[in-house]
mmCIF file of C-alpha atoms in Angstrom:
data_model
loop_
_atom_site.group_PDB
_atom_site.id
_atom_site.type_symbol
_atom_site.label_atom_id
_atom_site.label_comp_id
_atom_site.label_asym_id
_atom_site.label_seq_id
_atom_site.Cartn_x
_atom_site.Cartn_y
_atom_site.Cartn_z
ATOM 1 C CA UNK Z 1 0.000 0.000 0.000
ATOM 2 C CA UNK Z 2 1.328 3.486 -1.010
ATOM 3 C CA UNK Z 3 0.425 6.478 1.908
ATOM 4 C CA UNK Z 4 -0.925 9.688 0.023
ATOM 5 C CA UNK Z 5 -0.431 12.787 2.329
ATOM 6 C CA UNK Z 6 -2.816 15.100 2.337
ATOM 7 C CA UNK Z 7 -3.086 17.832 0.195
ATOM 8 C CA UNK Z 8 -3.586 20.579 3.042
ATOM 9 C CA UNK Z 9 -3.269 19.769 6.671
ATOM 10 C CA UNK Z 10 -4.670 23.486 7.300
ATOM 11 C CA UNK Z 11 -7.907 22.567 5.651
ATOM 12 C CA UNK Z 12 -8.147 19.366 7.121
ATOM 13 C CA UNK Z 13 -7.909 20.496 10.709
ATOM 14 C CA UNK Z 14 -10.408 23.031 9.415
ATOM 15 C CA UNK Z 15 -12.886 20.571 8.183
ATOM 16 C CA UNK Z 16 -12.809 18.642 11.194
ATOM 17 C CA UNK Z 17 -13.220 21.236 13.533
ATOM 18 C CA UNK Z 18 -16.361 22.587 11.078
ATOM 19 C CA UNK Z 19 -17.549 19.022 11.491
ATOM 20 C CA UNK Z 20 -17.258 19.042 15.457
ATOM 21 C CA UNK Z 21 -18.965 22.087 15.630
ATOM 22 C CA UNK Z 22 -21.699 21.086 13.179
ATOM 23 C CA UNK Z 23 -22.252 17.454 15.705
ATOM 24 C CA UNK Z 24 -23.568 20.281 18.290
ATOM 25 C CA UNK Z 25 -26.489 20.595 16.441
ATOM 26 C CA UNK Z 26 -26.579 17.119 15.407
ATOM 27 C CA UNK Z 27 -26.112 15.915 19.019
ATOM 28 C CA UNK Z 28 -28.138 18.331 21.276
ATOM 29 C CA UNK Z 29 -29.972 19.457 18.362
ATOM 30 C CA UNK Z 30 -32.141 16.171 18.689
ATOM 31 C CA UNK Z 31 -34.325 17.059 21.261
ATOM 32 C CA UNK Z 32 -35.996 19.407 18.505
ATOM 33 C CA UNK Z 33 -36.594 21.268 21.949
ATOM 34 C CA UNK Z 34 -35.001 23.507 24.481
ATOM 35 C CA UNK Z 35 -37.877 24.895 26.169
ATOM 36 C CA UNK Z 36 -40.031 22.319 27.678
ATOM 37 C CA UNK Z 37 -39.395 20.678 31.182
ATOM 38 C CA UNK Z 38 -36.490 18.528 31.099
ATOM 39 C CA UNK Z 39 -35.195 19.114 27.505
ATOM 40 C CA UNK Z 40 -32.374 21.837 28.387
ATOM 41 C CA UNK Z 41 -30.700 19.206 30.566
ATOM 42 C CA UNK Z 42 -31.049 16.550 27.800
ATOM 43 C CA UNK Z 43 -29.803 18.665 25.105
ATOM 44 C CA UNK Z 44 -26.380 20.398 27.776
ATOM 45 C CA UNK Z 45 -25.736 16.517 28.517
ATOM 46 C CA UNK Z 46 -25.342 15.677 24.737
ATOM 47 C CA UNK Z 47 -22.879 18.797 24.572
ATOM 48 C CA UNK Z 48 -20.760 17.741 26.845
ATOM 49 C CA UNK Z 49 -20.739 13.850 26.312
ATOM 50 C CA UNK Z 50 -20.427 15.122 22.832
ATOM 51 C CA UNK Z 51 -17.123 17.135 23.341
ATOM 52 C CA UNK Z 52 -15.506 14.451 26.009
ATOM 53 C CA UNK Z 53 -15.935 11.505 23.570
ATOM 54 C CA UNK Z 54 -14.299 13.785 20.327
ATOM 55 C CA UNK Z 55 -11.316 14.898 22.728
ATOM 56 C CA UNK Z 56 -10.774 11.629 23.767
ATOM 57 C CA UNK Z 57 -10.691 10.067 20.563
ATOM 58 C CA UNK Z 58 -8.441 12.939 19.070
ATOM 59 C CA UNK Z 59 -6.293 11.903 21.878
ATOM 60 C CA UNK Z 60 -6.385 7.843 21.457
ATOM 61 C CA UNK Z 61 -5.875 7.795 18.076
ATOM 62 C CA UNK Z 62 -2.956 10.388 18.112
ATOM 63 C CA UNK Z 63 -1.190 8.547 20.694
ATOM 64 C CA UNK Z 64 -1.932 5.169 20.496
ATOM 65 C CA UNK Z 65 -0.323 5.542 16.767
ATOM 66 C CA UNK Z 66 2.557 7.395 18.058
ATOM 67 C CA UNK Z 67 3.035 4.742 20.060
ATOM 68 C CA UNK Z 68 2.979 2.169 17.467
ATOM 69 C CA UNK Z 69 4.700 4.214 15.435
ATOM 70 C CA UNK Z 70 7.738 4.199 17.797
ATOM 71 C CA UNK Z 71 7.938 0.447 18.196
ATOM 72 C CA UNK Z 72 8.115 0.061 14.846
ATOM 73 C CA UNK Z 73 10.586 2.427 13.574
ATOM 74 C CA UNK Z 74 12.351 3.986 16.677
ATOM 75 C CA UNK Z 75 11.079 7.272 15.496
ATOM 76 C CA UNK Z 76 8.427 9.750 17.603
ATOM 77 C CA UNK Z 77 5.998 10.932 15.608
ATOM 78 C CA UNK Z 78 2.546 12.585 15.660
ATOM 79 C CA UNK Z 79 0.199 12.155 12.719
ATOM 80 C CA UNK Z 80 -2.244 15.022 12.396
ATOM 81 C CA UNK Z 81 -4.509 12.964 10.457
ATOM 82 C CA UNK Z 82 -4.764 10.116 13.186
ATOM 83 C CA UNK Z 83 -5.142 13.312 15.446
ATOM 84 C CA UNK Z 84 -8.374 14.989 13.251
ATOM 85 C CA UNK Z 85 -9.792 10.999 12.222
ATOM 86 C CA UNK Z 86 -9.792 10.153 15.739
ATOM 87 C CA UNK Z 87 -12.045 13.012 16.835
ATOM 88 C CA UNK Z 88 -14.309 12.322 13.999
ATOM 89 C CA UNK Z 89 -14.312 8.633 15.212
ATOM 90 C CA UNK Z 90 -15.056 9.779 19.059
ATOM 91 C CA UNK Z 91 -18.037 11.792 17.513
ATOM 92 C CA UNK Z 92 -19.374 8.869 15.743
ATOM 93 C CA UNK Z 93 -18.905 6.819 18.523
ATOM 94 C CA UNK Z 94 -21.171 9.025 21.142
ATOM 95 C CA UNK Z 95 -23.618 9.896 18.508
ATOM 96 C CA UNK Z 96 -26.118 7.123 19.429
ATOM 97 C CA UNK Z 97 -25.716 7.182 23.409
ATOM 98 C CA UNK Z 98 -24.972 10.916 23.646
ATOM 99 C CA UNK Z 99 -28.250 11.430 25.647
ATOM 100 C CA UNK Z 100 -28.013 8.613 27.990
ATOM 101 C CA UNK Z 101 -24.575 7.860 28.477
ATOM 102 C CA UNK Z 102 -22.581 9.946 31.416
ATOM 103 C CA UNK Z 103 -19.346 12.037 30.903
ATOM 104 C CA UNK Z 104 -17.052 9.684 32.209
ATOM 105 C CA UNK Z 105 -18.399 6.985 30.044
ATOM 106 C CA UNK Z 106 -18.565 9.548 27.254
ATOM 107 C CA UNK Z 107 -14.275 9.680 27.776
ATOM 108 C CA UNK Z 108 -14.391 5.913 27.769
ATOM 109 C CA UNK Z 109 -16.242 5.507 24.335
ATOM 110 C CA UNK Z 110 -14.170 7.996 23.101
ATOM 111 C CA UNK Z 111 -10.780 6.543 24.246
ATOM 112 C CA UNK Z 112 -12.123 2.980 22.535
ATOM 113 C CA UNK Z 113 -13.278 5.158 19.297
ATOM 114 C CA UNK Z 114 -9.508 5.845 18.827
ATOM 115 C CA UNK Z 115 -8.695 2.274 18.766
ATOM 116 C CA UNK Z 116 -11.318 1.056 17.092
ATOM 117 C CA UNK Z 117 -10.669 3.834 14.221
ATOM 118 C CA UNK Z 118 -6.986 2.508 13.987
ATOM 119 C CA UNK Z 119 -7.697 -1.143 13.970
ATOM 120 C CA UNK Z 120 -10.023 -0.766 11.065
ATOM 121 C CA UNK Z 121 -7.820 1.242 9.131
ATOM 122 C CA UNK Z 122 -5.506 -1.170 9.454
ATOM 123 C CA UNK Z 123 -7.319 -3.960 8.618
ATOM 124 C CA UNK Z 124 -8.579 -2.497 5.490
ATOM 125 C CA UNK Z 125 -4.645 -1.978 4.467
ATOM 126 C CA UNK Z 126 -4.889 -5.902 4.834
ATOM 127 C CA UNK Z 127 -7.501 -6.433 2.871
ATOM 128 C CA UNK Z 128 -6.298 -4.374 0.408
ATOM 129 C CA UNK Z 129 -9.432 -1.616 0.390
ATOM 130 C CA UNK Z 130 -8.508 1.587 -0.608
ATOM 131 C CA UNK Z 131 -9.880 4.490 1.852
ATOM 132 C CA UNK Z 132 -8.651 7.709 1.121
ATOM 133 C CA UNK Z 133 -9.696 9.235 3.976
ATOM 134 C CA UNK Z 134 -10.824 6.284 5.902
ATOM 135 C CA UNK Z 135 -14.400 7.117 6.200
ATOM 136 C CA UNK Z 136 -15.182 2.887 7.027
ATOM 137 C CA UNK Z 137 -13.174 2.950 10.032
ATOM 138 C CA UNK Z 138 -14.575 6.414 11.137
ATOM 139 C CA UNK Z 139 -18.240 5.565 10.289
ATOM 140 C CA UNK Z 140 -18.825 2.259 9.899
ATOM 141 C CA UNK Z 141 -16.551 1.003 12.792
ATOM 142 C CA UNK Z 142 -17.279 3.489 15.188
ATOM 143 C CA UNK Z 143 -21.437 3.860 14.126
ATOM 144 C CA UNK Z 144 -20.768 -0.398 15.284
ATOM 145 C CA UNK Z 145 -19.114 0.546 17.986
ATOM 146 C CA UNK Z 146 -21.613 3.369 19.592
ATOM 147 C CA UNK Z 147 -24.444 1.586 18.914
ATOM 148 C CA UNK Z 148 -22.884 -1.275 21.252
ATOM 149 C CA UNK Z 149 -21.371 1.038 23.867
ATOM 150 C CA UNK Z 150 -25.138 2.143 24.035
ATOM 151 C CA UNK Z 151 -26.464 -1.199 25.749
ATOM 152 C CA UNK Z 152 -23.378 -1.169 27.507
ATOM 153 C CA UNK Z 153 -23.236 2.725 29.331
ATOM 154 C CA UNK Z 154 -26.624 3.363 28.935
ATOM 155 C CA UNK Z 155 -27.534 5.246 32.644
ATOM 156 C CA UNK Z 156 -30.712 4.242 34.206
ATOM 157 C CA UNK Z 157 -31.911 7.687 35.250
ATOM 158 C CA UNK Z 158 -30.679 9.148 31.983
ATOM 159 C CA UNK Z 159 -32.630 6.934 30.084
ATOM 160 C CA UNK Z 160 -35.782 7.575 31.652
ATOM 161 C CA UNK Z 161 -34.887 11.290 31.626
ATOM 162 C CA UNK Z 162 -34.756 11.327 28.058
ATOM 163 C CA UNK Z 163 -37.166 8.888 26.735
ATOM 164 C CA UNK Z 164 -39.307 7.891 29.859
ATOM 165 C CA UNK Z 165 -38.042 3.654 29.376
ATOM 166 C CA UNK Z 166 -36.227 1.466 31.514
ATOM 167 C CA UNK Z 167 -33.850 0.044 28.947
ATOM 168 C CA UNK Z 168 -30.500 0.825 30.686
ATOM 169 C CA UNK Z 169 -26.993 -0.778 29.715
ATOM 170 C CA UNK Z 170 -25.761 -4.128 30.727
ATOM 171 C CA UNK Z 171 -23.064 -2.476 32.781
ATOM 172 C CA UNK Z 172 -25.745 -0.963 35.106
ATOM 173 C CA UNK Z 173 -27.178 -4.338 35.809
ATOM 174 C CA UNK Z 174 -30.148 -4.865 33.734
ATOM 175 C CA UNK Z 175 -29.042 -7.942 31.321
ATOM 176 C CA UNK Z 176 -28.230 -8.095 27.573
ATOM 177 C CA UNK Z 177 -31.814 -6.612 26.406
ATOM 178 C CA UNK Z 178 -30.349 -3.573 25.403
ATOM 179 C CA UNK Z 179 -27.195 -4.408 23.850
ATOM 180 C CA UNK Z 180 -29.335 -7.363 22.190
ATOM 181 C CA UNK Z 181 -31.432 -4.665 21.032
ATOM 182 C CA UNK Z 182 -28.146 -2.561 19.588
ATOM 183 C CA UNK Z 183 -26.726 -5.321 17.763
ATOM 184 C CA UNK Z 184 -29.683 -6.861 16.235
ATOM 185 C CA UNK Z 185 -29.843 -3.062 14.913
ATOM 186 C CA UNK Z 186 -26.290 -3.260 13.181
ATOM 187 C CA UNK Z 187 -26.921 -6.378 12.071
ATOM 188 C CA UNK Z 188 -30.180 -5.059 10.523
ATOM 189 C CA UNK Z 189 -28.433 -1.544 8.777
ATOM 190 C CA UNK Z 190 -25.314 -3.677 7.524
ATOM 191 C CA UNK Z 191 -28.121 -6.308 5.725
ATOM 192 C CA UNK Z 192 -30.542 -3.166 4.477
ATOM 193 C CA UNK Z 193 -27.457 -1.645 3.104
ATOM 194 C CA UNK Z 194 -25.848 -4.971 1.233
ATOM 195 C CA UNK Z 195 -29.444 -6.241 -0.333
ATOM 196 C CA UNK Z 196 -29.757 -1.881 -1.413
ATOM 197 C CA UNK Z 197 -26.431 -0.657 -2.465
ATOM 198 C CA UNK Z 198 -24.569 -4.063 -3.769
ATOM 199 C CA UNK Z 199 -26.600 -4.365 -6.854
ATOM 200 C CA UNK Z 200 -26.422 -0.824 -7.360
ATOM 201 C CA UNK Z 201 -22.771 -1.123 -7.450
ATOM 202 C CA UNK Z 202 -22.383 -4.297 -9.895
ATOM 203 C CA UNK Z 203 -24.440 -2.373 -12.305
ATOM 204 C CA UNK Z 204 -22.488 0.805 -12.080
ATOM 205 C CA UNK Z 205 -19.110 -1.756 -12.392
ATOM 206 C CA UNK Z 206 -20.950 -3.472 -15.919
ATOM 207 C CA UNK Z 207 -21.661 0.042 -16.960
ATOM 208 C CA UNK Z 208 -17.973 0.632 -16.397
ATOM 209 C CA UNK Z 209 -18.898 3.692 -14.474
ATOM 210 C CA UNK Z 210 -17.620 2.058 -11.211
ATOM 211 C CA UNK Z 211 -14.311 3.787 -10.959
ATOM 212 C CA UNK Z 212 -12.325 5.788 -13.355
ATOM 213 C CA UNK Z 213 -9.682 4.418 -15.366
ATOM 214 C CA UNK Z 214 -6.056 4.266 -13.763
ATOM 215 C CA UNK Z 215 -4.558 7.356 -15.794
ATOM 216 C CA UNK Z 216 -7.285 9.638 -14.755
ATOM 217 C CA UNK Z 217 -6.551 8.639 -10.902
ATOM 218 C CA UNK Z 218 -2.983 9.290 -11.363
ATOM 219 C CA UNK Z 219 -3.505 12.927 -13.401
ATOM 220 C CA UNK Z 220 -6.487 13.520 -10.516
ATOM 221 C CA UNK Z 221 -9.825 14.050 -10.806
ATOM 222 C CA UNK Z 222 -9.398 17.907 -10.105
ATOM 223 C CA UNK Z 223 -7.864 17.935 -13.638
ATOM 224 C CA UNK Z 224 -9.826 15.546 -15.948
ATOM 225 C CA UNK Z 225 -13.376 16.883 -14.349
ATOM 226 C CA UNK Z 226 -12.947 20.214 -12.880
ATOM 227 C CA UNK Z 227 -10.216 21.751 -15.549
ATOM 228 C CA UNK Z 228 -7.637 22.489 -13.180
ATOM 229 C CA UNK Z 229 -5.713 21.313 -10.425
ATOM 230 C CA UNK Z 230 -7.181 22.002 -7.082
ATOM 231 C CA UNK Z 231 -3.904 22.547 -4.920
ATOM 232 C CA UNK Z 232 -0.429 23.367 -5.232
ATOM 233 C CA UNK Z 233 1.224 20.225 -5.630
ATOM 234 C CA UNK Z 234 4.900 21.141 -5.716
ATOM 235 C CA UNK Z 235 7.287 20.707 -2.688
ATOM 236 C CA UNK Z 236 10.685 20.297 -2.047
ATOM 237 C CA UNK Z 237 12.813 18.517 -3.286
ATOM 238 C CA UNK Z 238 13.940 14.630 -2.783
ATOM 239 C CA UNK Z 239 17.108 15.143 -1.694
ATOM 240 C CA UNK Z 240 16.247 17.956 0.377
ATOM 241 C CA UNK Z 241 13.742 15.972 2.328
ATOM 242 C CA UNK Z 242 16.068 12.754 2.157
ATOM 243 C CA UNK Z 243 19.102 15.173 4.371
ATOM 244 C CA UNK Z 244 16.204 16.589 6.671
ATOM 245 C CA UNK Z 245 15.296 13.216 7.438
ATOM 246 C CA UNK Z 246 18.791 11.737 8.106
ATOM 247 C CA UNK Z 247 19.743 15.260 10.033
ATOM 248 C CA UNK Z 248 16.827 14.481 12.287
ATOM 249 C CA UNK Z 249 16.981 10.648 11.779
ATOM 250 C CA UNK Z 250 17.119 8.883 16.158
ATOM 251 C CA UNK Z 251 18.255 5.686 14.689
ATOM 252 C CA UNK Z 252 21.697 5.228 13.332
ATOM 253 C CA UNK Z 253 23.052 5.676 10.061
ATOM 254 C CA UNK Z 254 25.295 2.292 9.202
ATOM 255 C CA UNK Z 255 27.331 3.647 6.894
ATOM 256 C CA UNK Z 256 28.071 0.774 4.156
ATOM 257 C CA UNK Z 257 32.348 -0.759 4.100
ATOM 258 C CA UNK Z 258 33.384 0.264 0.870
ATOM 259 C CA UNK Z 259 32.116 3.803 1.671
ATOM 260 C CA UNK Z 260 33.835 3.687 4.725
ATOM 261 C CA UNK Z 261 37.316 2.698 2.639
ATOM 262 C CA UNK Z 262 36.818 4.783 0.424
#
């Protein structure tokens, strides 16, 4: 697999952060109320479960690659996009409890959002999917995964706060009704979605409107549909960047013996 940086890291912490922003009104926004008894709460609970789960996953994902990162390769690194994907991912993952779970489970799905975010991404690497911007792992993964941390963090008195049910998480005693409940829903979406969009797909593919063909991904699409490249695509050079990286290289540089003779 071949890594593409992005094109603008500037305008992808400035989509994300549009994005966050935007999940306020998404989140809280959902009571379609702020004025009745009761709804104000609701909708200030999803705010702040909202922002705890994002930070955390920003956080997770950042780290936990750095980590992995350094284990690998001896070097220390932080990856802005692991950074911005894993606060998308903590969004996703609060989305469906964000009115019923508290803030210190909101952390907790968010922390797990960052994982599950990287161990999709890299699983689609094995199977050989391409994900530009690794929307399954953000979406699909972590929509799985809040569903699930639903029956599991679901808060008794939050529940009935917001909907007027007893249908709490398994963590808070009640059984595996709930998170039955969650997973039979996944199951459900992942099946309406396969029996919807897969013949969809295999006619676009017979239509040969599937995917472009490979010299119009390599020129870009920017080009061959828009007339003109959307970004500035020059930077420096390769053996500028190849010094920069041995100047500020941790790991030594074994310096071959008929160099060293010479």
């Amino acid at each position: 697999p071949v890594s593409f940086p992005p094109h603008s890291v500037a305008l992808q912490v400035l989509g994300t952060f549009i994005l966050w922003v935007g999940w306020y009104g998404f989140n809280p926004g959902s009571t379609l109320g702020i004025s009745p008894a009761g709804y104000a709460d609701v909708a200030a609970l999803c705010a702040v479960t909202t922002t705890l789960a994002a930070a955390a996953g920003s956080v997770s994902a950042m780290f936990t690659d750095m980590i992995m990162t350094r284990m690998k390769t001896g070097e220390t690194m932080y990856d802005i996009t692991m950074c911005m994907n894993g606060a998308l991912s903590g969004l996703v993952g609060i989305t469906a409890g964000c009115s019923v779970c508290e803030p210190w489970a909101a952390f907790v799905i968010g922390i797990i959002a960052g994982w599950v975010y990287i161990g999709f991404s890299n699983l689609l690497v094995k199977m050989k999917i391409d994900d530009a911007v690794d929307a399954i792992p953000v979406h699909f993964g972590n929509g799985m995964w809040g569903c699930i941390a639903t029956g599991l963090f679901a808060s008794p008195g939050l529940v009935a706060n917001a909907y007027g049910t007893e249908n709490y998480g398994a963590f808070y005693g009640q059984g595996g009704a709930l998170l039955g409940v969650e997973i039979c829903g996944v199951l459900f979406i992942i099946g309406w979605v396969c029996v919807i969009m897969i013949p969809y797909f295999l006619i676009l593919n017979a239509l040969g409107l599937f995917r472009v063909d490979a010299l119009e991904e390599e020129v870009g699409l920017d080009i061959s549909h828009h007339k003109g490249a959307a970004y500035d695509m020059s930077g420096p050079s390769e053996d500028a960047k190849e010094k920069y990286e041995i100047s500020h290289s941790q790991r030594k540089v074994v310096v071959p013996a008929d160099e060293e003779e010479a």
